[in-house]
């Protein structure tokens, strides 16, 4: 899949989903 999407998702999860 796209790395941008994964990065965004990871960033959001790290922020506190």
Tab-separated table of C-alpha atoms in Angstrom, residues 5-17:
chain	number	residue	atom	x	y	z
A	5	UNK	CA	-1.217	6.591	4.261
A	6	UNK	CA	0.684	4.371	6.666
A	7	UNK	CA	2.724	7.308	7.917
A	8	UNK	CA	-0.416	9.365	8.489
A	9	UNK	CA	-2.098	6.495	10.300
A	10	UNK	CA	0.954	5.868	12.479
A	11	UNK	CA	1.236	9.560	13.307
A	12	UNK	CA	-2.435	9.631	14.327
A	13	UNK	CA	-2.082	6.474	16.445
A	14	UNK	CA	1.019	7.904	18.129
A	15	UNK	CA	-0.862	11.124	18.856
A	16	UNK	CA	-3.567	9.095	20.643
A	17	UNK	CA	-5.828	7.684	17.944
